[in-house]
Structures are given as C-alpha cells and as structure tokens.
CSV table of C-alpha atoms in Angstrom, one decimal:
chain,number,residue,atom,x,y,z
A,1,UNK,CA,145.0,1.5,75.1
A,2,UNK,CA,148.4,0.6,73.2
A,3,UNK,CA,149.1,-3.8,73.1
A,4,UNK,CA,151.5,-3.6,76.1
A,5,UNK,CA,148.4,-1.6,78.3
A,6,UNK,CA,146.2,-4.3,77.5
A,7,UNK,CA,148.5,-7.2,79.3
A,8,UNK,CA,147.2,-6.1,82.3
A,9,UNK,CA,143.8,-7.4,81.4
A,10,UNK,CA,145.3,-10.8,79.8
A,11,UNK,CA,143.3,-13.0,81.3
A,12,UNK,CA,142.0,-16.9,80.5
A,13,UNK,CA,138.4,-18.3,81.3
A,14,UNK,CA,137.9,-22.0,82.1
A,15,UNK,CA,134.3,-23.0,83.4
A,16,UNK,CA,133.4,-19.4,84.1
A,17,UNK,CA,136.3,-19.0,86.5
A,18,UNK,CA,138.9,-16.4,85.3
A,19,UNK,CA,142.5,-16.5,85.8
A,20,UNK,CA,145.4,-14.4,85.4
A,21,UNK,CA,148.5,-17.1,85.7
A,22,UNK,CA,148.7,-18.8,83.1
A,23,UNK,CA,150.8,-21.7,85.1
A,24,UNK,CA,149.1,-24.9,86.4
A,25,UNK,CA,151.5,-26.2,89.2
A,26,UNK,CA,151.3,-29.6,90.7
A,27,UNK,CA,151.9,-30.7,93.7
A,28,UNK,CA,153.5,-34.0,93.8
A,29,UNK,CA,156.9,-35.1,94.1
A,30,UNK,CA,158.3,-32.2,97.0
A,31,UNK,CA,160.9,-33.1,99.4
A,32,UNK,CA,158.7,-31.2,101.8
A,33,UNK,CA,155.1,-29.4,102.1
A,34,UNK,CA,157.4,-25.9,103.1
A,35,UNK,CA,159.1,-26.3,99.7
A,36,UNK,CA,156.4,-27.1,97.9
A,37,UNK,CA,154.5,-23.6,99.0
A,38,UNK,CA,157.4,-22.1,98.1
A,39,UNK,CA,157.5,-22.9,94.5
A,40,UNK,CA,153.5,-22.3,94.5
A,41,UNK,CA,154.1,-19.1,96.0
A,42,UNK,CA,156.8,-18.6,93.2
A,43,UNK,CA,155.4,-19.8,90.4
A,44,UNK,CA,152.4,-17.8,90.4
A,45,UNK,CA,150.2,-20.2,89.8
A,46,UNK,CA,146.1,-19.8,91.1
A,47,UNK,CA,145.4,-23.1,90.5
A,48,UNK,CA,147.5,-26.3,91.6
A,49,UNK,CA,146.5,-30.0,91.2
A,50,UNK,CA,145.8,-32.3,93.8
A,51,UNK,CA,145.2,-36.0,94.1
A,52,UNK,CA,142.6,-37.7,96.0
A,53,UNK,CA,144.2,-40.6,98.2
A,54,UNK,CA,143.5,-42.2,101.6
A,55,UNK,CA,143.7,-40.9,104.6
A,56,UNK,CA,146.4,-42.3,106.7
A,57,UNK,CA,144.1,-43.9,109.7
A,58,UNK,CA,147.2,-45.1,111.6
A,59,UNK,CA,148.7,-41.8,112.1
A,60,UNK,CA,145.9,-39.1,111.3
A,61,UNK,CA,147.8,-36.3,112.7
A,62,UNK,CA,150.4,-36.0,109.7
A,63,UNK,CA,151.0,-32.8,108.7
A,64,UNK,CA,147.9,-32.1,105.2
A,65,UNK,CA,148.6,-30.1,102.0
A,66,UNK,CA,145.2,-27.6,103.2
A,67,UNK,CA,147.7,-26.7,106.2
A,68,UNK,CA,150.3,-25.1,103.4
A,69,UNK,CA,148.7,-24.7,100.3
A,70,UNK,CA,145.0,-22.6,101.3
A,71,UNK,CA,142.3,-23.7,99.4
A,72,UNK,CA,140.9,-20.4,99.6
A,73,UNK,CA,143.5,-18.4,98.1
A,74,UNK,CA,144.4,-21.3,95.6
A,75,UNK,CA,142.0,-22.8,93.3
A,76,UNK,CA,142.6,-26.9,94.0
A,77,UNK,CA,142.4,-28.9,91.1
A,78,UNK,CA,141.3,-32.4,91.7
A,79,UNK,CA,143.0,-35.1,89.8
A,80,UNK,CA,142.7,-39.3,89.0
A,81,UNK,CA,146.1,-39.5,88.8
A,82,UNK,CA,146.6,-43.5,88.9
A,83,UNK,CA,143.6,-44.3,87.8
A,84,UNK,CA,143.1,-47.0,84.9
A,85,UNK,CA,139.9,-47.1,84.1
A,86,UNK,CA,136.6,-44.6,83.5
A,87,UNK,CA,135.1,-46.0,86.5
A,88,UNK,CA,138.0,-45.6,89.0
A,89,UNK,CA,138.3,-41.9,87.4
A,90,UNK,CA,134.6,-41.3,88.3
A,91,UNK,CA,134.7,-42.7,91.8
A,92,UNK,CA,137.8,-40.6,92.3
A,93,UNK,CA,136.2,-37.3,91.4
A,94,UNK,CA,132.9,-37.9,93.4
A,95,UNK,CA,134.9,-38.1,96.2
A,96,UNK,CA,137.1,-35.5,95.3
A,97,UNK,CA,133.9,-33.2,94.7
A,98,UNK,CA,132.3,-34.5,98.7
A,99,UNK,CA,135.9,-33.2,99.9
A,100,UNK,CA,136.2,-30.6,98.2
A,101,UNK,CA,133.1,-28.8,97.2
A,102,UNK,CA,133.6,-27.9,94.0
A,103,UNK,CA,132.7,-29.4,90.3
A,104,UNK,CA,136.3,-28.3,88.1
A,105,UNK,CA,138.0,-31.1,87.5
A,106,UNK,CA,141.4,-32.5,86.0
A,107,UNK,CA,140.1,-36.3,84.5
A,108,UNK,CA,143.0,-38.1,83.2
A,109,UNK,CA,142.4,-41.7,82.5
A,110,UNK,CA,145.6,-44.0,82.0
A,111,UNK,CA,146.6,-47.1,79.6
A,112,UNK,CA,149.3,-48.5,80.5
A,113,UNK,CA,152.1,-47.8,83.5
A,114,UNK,CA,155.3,-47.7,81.3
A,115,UNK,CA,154.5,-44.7,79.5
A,116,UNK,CA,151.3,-43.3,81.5
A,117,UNK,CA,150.0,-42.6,78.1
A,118,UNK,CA,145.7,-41.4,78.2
A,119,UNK,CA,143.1,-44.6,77.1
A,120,UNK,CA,141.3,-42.6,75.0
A,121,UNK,CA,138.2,-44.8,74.9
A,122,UNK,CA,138.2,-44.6,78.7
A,123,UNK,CA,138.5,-41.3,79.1
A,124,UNK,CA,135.9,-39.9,76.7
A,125,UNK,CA,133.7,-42.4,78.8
A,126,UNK,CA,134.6,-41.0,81.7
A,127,UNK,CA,133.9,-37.5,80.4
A,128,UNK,CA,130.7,-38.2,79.4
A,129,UNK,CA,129.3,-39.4,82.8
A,130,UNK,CA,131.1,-36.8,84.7
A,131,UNK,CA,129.6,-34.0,82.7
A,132,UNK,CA,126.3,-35.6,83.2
A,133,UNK,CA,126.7,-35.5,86.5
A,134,UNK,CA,127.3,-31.9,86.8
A,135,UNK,CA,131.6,-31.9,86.7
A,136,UNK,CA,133.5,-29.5,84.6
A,137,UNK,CA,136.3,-32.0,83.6
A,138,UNK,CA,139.6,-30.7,82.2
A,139,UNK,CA,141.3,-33.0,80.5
A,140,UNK,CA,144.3,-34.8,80.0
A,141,UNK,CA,144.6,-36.8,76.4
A,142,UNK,CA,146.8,-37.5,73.6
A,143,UNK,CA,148.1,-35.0,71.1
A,144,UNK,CA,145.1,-35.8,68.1
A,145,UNK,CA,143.1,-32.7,67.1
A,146,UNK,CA,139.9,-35.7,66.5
A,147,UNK,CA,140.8,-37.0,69.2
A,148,UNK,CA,140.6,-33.5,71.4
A,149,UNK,CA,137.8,-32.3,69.3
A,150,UNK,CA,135.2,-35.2,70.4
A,151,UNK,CA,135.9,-34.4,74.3
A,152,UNK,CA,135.5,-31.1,73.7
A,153,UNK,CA,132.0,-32.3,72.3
A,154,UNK,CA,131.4,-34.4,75.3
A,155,UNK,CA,131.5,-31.4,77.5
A,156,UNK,CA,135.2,-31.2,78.6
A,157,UNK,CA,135.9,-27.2,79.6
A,158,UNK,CA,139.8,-27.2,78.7
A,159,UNK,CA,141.7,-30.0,76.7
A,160,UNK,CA,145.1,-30.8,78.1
A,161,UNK,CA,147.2,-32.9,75.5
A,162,UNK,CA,150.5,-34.1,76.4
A,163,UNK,CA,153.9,-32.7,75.3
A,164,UNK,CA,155.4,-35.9,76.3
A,165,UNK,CA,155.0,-38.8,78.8
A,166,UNK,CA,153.9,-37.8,82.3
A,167,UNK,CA,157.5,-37.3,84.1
A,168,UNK,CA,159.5,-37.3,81.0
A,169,UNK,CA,160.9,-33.7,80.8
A,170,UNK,CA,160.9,-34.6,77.1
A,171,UNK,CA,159.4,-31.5,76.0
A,172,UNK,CA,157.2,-30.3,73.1
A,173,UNK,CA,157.3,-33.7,70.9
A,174,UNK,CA,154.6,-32.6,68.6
A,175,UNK,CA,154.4,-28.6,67.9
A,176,UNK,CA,152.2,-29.8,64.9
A,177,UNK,CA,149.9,-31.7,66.7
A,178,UNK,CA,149.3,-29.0,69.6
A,179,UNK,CA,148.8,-26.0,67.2
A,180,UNK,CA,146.1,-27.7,65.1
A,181,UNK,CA,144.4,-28.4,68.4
A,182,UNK,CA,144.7,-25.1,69.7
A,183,UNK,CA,143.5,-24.1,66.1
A,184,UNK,CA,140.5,-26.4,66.3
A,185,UNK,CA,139.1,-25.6,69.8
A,186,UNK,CA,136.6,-23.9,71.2
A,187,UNK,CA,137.6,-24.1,75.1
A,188,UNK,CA,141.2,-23.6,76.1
A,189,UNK,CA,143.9,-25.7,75.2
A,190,UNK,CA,146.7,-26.2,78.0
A,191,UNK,CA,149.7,-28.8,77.3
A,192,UNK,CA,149.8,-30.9,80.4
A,193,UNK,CA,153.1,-33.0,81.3
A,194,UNK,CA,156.1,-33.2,79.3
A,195,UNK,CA,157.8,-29.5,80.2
A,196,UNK,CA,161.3,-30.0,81.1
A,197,UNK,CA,162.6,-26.6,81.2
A,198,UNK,CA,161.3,-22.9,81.0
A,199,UNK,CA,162.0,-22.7,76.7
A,200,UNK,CA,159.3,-26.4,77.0
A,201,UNK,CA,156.8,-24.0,78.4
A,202,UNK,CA,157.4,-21.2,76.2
A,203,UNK,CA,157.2,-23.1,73.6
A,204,UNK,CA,153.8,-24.5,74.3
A,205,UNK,CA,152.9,-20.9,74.9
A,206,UNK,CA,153.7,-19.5,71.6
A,207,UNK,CA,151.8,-22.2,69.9
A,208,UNK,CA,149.0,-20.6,71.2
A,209,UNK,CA,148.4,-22.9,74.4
A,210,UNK,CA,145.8,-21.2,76.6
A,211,UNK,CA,148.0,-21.9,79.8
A,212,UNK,CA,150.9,-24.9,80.3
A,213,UNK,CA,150.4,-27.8,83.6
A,214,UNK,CA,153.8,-29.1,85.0
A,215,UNK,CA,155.0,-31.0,87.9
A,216,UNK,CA,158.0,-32.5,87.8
A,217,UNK,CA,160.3,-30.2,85.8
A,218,UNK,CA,159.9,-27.9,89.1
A,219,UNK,CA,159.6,-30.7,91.7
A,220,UNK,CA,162.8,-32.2,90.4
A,221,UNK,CA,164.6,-29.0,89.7
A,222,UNK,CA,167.6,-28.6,91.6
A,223,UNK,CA,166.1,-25.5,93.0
A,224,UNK,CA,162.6,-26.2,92.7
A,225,UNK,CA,161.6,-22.6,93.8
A,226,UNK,CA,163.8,-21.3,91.1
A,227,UNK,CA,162.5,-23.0,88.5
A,228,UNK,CA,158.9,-22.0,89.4
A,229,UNK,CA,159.9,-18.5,89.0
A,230,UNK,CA,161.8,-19.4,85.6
A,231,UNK,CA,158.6,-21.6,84.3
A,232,UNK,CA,156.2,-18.2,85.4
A,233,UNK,CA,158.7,-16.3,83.1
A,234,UNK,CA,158.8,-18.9,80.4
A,235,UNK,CA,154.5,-18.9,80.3
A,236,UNK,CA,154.7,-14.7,80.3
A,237,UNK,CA,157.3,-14.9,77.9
A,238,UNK,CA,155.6,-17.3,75.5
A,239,UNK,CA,152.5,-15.4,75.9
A,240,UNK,CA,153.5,-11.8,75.1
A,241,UNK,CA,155.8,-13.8,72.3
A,242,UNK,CA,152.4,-15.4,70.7
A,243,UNK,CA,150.9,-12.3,70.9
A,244,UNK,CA,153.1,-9.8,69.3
A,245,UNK,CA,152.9,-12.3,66.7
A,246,UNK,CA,156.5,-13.3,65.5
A,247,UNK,CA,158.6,-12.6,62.3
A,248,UNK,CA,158.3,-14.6,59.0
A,249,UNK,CA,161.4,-17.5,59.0
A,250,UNK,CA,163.9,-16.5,55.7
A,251,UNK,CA,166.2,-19.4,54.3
A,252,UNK,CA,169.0,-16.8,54.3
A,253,UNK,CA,170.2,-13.8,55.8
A,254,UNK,CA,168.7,-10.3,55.8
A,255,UNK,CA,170.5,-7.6,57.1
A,256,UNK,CA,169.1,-5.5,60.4
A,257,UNK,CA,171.5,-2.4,59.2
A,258,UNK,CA,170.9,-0.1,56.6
A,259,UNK,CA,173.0,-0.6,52.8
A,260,UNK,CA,172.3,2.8,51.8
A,261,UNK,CA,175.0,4.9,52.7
A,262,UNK,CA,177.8,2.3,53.4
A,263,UNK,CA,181.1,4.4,52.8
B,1,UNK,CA,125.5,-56.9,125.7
B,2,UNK,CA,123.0,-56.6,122.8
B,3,UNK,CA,122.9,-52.5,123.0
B,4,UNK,CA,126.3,-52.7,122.4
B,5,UNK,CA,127.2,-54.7,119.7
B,6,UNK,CA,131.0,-55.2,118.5
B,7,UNK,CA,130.8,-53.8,114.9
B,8,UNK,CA,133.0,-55.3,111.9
B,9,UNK,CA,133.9,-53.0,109.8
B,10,UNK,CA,136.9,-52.0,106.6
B,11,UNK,CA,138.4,-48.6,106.7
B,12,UNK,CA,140.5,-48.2,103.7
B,13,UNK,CA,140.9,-51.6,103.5
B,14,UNK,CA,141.7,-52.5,107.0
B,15,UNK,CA,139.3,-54.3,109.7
B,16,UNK,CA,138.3,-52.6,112.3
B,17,UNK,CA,136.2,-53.6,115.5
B,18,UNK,CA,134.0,-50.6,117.4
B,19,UNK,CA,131.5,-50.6,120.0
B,20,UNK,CA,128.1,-49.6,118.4
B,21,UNK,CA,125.8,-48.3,118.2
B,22,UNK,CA,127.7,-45.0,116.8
B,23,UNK,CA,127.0,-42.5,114.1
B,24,UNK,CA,129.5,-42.2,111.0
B,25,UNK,CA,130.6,-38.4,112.3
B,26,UNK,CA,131.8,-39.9,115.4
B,27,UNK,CA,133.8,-42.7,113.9
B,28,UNK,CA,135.8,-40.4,112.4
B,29,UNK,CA,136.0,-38.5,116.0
B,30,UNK,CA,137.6,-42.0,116.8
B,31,UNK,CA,139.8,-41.8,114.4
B,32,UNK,CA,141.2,-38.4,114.7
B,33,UNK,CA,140.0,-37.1,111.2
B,34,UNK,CA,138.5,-33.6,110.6
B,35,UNK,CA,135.4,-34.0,109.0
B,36,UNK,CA,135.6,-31.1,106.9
B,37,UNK,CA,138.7,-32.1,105.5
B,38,UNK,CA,138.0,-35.5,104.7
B,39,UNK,CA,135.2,-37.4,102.0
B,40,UNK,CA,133.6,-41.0,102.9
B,41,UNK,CA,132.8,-43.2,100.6
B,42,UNK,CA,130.5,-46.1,102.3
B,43,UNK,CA,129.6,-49.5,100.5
B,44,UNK,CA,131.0,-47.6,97.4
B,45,UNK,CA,128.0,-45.0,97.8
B,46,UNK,CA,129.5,-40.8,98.3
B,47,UNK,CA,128.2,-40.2,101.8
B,48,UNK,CA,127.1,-36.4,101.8
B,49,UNK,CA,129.4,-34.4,104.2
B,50,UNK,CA,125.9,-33.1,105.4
B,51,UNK,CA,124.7,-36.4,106.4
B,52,UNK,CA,127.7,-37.6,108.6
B,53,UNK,CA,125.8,-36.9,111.8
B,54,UNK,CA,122.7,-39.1,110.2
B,55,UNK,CA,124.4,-42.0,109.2
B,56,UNK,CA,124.6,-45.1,111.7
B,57,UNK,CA,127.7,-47.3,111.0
B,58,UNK,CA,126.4,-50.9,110.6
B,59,UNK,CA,128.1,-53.9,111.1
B,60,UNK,CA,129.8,-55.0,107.9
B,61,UNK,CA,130.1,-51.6,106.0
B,62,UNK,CA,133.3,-50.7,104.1
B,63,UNK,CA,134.5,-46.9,103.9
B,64,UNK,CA,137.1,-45.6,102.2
B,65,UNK,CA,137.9,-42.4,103.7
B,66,UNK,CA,139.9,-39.6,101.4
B,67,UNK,CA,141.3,-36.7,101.4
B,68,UNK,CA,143.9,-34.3,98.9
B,69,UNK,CA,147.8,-34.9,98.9
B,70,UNK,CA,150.0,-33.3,96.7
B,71,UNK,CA,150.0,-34.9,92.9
B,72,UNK,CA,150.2,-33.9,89.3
C-alpha cells in the first residue's frame, strides 16, 4: 500500500469513537438553522458542538437544532460554553448527558469575559469530578504543554488549547506552544478557537494537531458554507502536508533546475 | 379543594401556578415540551429521563428545563 493508498484509512480515535473528518464545527452564531446544516453538511464535519441552554417555556414550539442537525448521523458534542466556574461546568454536562445520552464531552471552563480565556484551576477541577463520574471530557485550555499534560493525567480524552481568544479569528498565536503539546500527549491534541481563515487551520494541522474546532471563522464568513468547504480543505491539506513530512528551511536559495549542462 | 391543591413552582426561573396533583412527565405535556428532547434538573438534582412518569411535582420545587442550541 503506497502513502497516498493509506489516506483512505486516515482516521483519529477519541474515547474509542473513530472519526474520519478531522473538522469539529460549531454551531453557534448562524443567521439561520438552514444555513447552519449547510455549512455542516459542507464542512464535513462528524461531530459538531452544542450548548446546553433553556428551553424557551413561552414559546416551545420554536423551531430545535435536532430538527436540522440529526443527532444520529452527527456525533453532538456538548459544551459549558458560558460557564465560570467547575461547578456550573459540571451541572451543565449532567444535564447535557440526561438530554443527550451520551458521556463525550467538550468542558471548557472560563476566567474572565473580555478575553474568554480557560481558569485553569477550575477546569482541572472540573475534569477531575467529571471523569469520576463516568464523562469523557475534551478539553478546552490554555496553550502550556504542563498545563495540558496534568489534564491529560486527570483523565481528559483530547486536549483542545487555544490558537487565540474564543471569536478572535486571530489565528495560530503560539506554533511553539501547540507543537510541544502535540509532542507531549498521549490523547489527541485539537486547537480549539482562534482559526480565522483556511491557512489558520492548516497551520494547526501541520503542527501535528489531531483535528482543528472552529466556529466563528465559518459562522461569520461571508459565505459561511464556502468557508466550511475551504476549512475541510485547509484540515486535509494540513494533514497530508504533516504527513509527507515537509522540506528542510535554507537561509538562501537552492536551485530546483539542473547546473550541469547549462549552455 | 384539598385534592387539588394550587402548586407554586419555578421553571427556569419563572413562577408558575398548576393544579396538582400532577406527575413531572405531564408538566412538561403542559408545557408543550418533548420529553425526549429535553433534560430536568429539579431542586438542582438531574431527574432521570426514565423517571419522568414517577416523579410527583410538589409545591415549591424549582426545574430548570434544558435542551441543545447551536454554540461553540
């Protein structure tokens, strides 16, 4: 089986579940629940994110995610998005788990609103309760290789480090950070929030990221189903990219002709 | 009057008044919710989808009642 043969079995494991997209789609932020299957549908993503929030008791009959986005065909990721504090996070996901019916998890646990940057503290607590209590939690945290190594130890099943701040479109701030993390871990590394454009998520790629989680940089596209398909070519890209293994950088030039035989 | 007492109750943080004596499945009957599509948290204790036909709504509980929109 030659390298470009064995794509077809490229796959990435998280909790026992195996997946072929490598693209983690949320699924906030849509002008409607139509355009927001549509950039599902084009991003190829198997697994989208999904917060937990209350039902709206005055007017139940609103139209739900389920009705667009099938839980069946697509693995629902559970999130604490807005969520301050471990025990907030844990409430969240207990519910999330009685609606849902399943233990895989997204914990992220926030410090401060400006820059919805991960409490640390908070969220390793969290992670240790939740994986006590029988959750596969992947999470979101800070770009530290100590920091991503302890919740590894506390039972997370994939670390999600940050590119940049939630929403920002910033891109890859760290490549440093993210490869020694990817470097250092035994479960799979995914850069969650900071993507921008399709080169963002390449990039996390070809550091070696397991898969990449975005929201915004599609939900705000102009052409949000446009730039799903772009960010599923981006991941692929960066994958096969990563794989083939790139060149050496030189300081200087080195020609890509021949100097034998110059007349 | 006494079989059918007024219950108080919260529902995502609103009061609400309902005849009892009623089971939790059929408040959310009342309410329009699917079951299956929802999760009820009462007195800050999960209530097992299971046990939704079980439970009695007393006078005084507070639910929260959930369920998945889109996010990040």
């Amino acid at each position: 089986m030659n390298a470009l043969q064995s794509l077809s079995s490229d796959t990435w494991t998280v909790a026992g579940r195996t997946f072929t997209s490598r693209l983690i789609v949320g699924t906030g932020k849509y002008k409607s629940l139509e355009e927001n299957a549509a950039a599902v549908e084009a991003s190829g993503a198997e697994i989208v994110t999904v917060a937990v929030r209350r039902v709206n008791i005055s007017d139940p009959s609103q139209p739900m995610l389920t009705d667009f986005i099938d839980p069946k065909k697509i693995t629902y990721l559970p999130n604490t998005a807005g969520c301050f504090t471990a025990d907030d996070a844990i409430r969240t996901l207990r519910l999330a788990r009685e609606a849902g019916g399943w233990n895989l998890v997204k914990l992220e646990v926030l410090g401060e609103a400006k820059t919805l940057y991960p409490d640390m503290r908070e969220t390793l607590k969290a992670t240790e309760v939740l994986v006590k209590e029988g959750f596969e939690p992947m999470v979101y945290c800070v770009d530290d290789p100590i920091a991503a190594k302890q919740l590894e130890e506390a039972g997370a099943v994939a670390i999600m480090p940050l590119g940049a701040p939630i929403g920002s479109g910033l891109g890859i701030q760290n490549r440093v950070t993210i490869r020694l993390i990817v470097e250092g871990a035994g479960v799979p590394v995914l850069v969650d929030a900071g993507v921008g454009t399709a080169s963002d998520a390449a990039q996390a790629m070809e550091l070696g990221c397991d898969g990449v989680l975005m929201n915004t940089a599609i939900a705000e596209a102009k052409e949000p189903v446009l730039m799903a398909r772009a960010m599923k070519a981006a991941v692929e890209a960066g994958r096969l990219a990563y794989l083939a293994g790139r060149m050496q950088r030189r300081r200087y030039a080195d020609p890509s002709s021949p100097l034998a035989g110059l007349i | 009057m006494s079989d059918n007492p007024t219950l108080v109750i919260s529902v995502n943080g609103e009061e609400r008044r309902l005849p009892g004596p009623i089971s939790l499945i059929d408040m959310l009957g009342g309410l329009g919710l699917d079951p299956r599509k929802v999760a009820v948290e009462r007195n800050l204790e999960i209530v097992p989808r299971s046990t939704l036909d079980e439970v009695r709504v007393e006078n005084g509980d507070a639910y929260e009642i959930v369920h998945f929109v889109g996010g990040g």
